[in-house]
XYZ file of C-alpha atoms in Angstrom:
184
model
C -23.573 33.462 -3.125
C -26.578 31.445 -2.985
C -27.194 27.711 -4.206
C -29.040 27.539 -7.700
C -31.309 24.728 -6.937
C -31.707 24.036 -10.846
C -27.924 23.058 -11.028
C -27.991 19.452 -10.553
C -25.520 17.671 -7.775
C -23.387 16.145 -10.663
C -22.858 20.028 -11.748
C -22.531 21.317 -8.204
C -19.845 18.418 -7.523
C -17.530 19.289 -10.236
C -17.648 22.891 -9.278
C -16.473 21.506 -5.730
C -13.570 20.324 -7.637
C -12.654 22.761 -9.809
C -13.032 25.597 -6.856
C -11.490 23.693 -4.401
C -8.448 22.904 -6.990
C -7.727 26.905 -7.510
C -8.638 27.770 -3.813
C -7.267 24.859 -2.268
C -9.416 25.277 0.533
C -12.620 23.123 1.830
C -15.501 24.325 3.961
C -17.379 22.513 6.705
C -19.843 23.101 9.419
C -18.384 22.093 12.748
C -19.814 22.891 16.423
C -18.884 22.095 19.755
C -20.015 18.460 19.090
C -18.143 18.282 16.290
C -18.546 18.589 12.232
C -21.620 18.291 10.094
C -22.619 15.035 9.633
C -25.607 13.664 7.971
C -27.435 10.107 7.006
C -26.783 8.782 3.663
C -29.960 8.798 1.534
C -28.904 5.098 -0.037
C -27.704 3.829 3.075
C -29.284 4.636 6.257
C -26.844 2.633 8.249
C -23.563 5.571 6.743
C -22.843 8.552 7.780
C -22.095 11.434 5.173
C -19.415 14.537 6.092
C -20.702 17.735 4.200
C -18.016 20.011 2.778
C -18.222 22.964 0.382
C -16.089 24.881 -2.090
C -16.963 28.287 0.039
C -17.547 29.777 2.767
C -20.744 31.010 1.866
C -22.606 28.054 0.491
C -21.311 26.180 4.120
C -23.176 29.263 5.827
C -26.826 28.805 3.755
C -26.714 25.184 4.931
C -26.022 26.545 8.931
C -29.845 26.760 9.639
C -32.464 25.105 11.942
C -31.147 21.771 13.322
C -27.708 22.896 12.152
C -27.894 26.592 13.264
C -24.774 25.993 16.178
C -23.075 25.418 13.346
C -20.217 27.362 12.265
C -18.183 27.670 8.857
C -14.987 26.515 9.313
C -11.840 26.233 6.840
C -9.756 23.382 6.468
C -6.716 23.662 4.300
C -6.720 21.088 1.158
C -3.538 19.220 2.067
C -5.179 18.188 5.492
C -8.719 17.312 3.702
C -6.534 15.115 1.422
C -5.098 13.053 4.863
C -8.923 13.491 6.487
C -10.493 11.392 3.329
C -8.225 8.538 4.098
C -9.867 8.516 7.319
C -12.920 9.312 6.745
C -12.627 6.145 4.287
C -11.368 3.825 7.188
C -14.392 4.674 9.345
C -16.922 3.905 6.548
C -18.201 7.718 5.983
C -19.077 9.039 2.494
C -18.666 12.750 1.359
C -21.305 14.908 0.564
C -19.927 17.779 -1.681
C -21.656 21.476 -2.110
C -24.906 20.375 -1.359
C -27.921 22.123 -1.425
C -30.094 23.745 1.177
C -32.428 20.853 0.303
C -29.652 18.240 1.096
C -29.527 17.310 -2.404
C -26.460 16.567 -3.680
C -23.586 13.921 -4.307
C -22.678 11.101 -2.204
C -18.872 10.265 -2.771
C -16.424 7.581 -1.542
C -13.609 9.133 0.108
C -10.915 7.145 -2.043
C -13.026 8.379 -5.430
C -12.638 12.023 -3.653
C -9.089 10.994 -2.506
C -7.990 10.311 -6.091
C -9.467 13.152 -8.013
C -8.240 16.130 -5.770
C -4.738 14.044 -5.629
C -5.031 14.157 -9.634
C -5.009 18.370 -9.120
C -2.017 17.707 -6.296
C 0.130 15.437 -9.236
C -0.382 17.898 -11.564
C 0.889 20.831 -9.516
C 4.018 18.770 -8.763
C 4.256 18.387 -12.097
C 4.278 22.426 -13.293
C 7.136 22.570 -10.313
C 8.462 20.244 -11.493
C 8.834 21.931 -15.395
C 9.745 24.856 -13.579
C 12.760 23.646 -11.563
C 13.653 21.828 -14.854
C 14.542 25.716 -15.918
C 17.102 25.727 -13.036
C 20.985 24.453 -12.994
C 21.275 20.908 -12.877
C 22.278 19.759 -10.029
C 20.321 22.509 -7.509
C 17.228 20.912 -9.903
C 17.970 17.538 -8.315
C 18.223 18.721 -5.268
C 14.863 19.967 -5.390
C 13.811 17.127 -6.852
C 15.200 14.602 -4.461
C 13.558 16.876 -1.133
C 9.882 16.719 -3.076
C 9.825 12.735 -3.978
C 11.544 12.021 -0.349
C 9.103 13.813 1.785
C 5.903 13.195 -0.424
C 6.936 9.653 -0.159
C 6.909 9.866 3.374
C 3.733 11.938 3.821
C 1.904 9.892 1.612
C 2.993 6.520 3.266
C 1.498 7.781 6.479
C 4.706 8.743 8.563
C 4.829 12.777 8.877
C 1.969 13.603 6.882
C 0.621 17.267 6.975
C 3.955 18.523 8.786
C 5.827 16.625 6.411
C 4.520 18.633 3.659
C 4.649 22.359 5.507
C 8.100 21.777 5.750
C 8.760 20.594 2.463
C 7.212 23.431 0.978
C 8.885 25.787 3.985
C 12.294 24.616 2.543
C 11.760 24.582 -0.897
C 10.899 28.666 -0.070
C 13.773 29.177 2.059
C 16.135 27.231 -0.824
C 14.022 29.326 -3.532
C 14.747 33.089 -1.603
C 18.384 32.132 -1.754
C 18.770 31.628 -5.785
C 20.188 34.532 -6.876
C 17.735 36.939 -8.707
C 18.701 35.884 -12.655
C 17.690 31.842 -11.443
C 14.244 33.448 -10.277
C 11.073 32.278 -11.621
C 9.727 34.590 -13.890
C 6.299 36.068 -14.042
C-alpha cells in the first residue's frame, strides 16, 4: 500500500475515517522515546501526533529521522480516551499523512466527535437489534450499555469500563437460547 501523493490531505483524512470506522483500529509510530510526534506547520509552538488508518502507510512514514520507529496498533476505543488527552495537553492530530508530511492538522475534540459519531451509531444498530429481543432482557441490555457508557465517558472506568461492558453483553448474549439469536 503506498501513499498516492495526488490524493489531497482532505481526501486522505476522510479515508482515515472511514477505514478506521470499519477497522476500528489506529496506527502510530512509537519508539523507545515514545510516539511520533511532529511540529505543526501553522503553529510552530504545537506539537502534532501522527496516526494512520494502516499499518502500512505508518511503515512508509518509518524512515530517516524516524527509522527507530515502529508501527504500532492502538485499539479505537482507547484512541477515543487518548484524543481527550491529547486535547488537554494542546497537541493536534495529524491523520494519514504523506511521506512528504503533507496532510491534515486536526483538533482532537473535532477528531473526538467524528469517530464518536461512528461509536453512536453502532450503539444505535445494537440497539435496533436488542429491540428484536423479549422485553424486559431488552432493558436489561439497555440499562448495562447507558450505565457503563455513562461512566466511561464521564471519565471514571474508561477503557475497562467498556471491555467489560461488551465482555458481559457476550457472556449475557451466549446464554439466549438459540431461537433469540441474532440472525445472519
Amino acid at each position: 500500500m503506498e501513499f498516492d501523493l495526488t490524493i489531497n490531505s482532505k481526501r486522505r483524512y476522510e479515508n482515515f475515517i472511514k477505514s478506521v470506522s470499519g477497522s476500528k483500529t489506529i496506527w502510530g509510530l512509537k519508539s523507545e522515546d515514545g510516539w511520533c510526534i511532529c511540529e505543526s506547520k501553522d503553529n510552530k509552538d504545537t506539537g502534532v501526533m501522527l496516526f494512520w488508518s494502516d499499518e502500512a502507510y505508518a511503515q512508509q512514514f518509518a524512515v530517516e529521522e524516524w527509522m527507530h520507529y515502529k508501527p504500532t496498533s492502538i485499539p479505537l476505543d482507547k484512541f477515543i480516551n487518548w484524543l481527550y488527552k491529547m486535547n488537554a495537553d494542546d497537541l493536534l492530530v495529524g491523520v494519514n499523512w504523506n511521506t512528504n508530511l503533507i496532510g491534515v492538522e486536526v483538533d482532537p475534540f473535532d477528531l473526538y466527535k467524528e469517530l464518536g459519531e461512528v461509536v453512536l451509531l453502532e450503539i444505535e444498530e445494537l440497539r435496533e437489534k436488542i429491540k428484536q429481543l423479549d422485553e424486559s432482557y431488552a432493558k436489561s441490555l439497555l440499562l448495562i450499555i447507558y450505565t457503563r457508557l455513562d461512566t466511561a465517558i464521564n471519565g471514571t472506568g474508561g477503557d475497562e469500563v467498556i471491555k467489560q461492558t461488551v465482555k458481559d453483553l457476550f457472556d449475557m448474549y451466549s446464554k439466549l437460547p438459540d431461537s433469540k439469536k441474532f440472525k445472519k
